[in-house]
Coordinates of C-alpha atoms in Angstrom, one line a residue:
X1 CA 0.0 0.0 0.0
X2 CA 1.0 3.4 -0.8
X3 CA 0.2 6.9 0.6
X4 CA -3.0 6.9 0.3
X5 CA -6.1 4.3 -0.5
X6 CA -6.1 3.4 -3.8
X7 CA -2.2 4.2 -4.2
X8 CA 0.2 1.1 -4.3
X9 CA 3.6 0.7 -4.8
X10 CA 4.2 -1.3 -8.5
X11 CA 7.8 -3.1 -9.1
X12 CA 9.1 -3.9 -12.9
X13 CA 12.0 -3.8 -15.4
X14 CA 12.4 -2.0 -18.2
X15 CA 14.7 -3.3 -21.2
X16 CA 16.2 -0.9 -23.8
X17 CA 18.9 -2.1 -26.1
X18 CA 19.9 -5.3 -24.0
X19 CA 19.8 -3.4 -20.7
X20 CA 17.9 -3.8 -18.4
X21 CA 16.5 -1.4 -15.1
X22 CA 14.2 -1.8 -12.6
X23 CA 11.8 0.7 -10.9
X24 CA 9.4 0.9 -8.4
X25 CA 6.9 3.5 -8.4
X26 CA 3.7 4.5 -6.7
X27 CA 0.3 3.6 -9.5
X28 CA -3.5 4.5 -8.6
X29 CA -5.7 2.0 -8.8
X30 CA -9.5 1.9 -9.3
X31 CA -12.1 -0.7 -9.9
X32 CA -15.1 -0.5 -11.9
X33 CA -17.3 -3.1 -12.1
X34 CA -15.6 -5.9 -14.1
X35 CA -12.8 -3.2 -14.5
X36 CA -9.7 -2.8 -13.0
X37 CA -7.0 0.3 -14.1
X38 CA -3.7 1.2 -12.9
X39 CA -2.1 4.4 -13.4
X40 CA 1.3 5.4 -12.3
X41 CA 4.5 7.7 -14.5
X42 CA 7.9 7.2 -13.6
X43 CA 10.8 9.6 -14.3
X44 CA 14.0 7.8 -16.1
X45 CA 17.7 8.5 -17.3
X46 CA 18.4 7.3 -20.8
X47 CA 22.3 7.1 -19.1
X48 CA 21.2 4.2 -16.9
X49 CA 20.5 2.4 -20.0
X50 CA 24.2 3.3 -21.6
X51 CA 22.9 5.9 -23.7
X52 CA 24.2 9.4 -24.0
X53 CA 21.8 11.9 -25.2
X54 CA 22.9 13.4 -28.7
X55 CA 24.3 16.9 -29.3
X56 CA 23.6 18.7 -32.3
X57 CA 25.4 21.3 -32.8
X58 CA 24.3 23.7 -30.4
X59 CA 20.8 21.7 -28.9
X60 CA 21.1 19.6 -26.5
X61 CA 19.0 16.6 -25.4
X62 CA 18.2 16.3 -21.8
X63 CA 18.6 12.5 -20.5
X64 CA 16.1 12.6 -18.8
X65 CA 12.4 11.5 -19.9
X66 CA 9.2 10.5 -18.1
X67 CA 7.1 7.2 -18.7
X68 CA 3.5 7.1 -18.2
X69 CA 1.4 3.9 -17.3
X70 CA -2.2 3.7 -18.4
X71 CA -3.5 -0.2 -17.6
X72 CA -6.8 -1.1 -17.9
X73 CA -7.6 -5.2 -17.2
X74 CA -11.5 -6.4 -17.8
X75 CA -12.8 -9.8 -16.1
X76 CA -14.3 -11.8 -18.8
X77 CA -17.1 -14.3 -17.7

């Protein structure tokens, strides 16, 4: 359980070119009926993954990108 009711703490890996990371971040859940939807986002580094952000020129990249979870799983009789 998380900080509040419907807020739990979610664990996974995510793989991007051969390596791998694993998170854990806080997702809301709700049920509807036969319904049930997570939601969660999770702030990441592409340099954990051995990736430097590209320069071109004079723009830079920032490394950092967010990842947002939208999961929705329906009971089937």
């Amino acid at each position: 359980a998380g900080a509040a009711p419907d807020v739990y703490l979610m664990q996974g890996s995510i793989t991007i070119k051969g390596s791998k990371q694993d998170y854990d971040a806080e997702v809301t859940v709700g049920v509807s009926g036969n319904r049930i939807t997570f939601d969660g986002s999770q702030k990441m580094d592409i340099r954990k993954f051995g990736i430097q952000p590209p320069r071109i020129l004079t723009i830079q990249i920032y490394p950092d990108f967010d990842v947002t979870m939208h999961l929705v799983a329906q009971l089937i009789p």
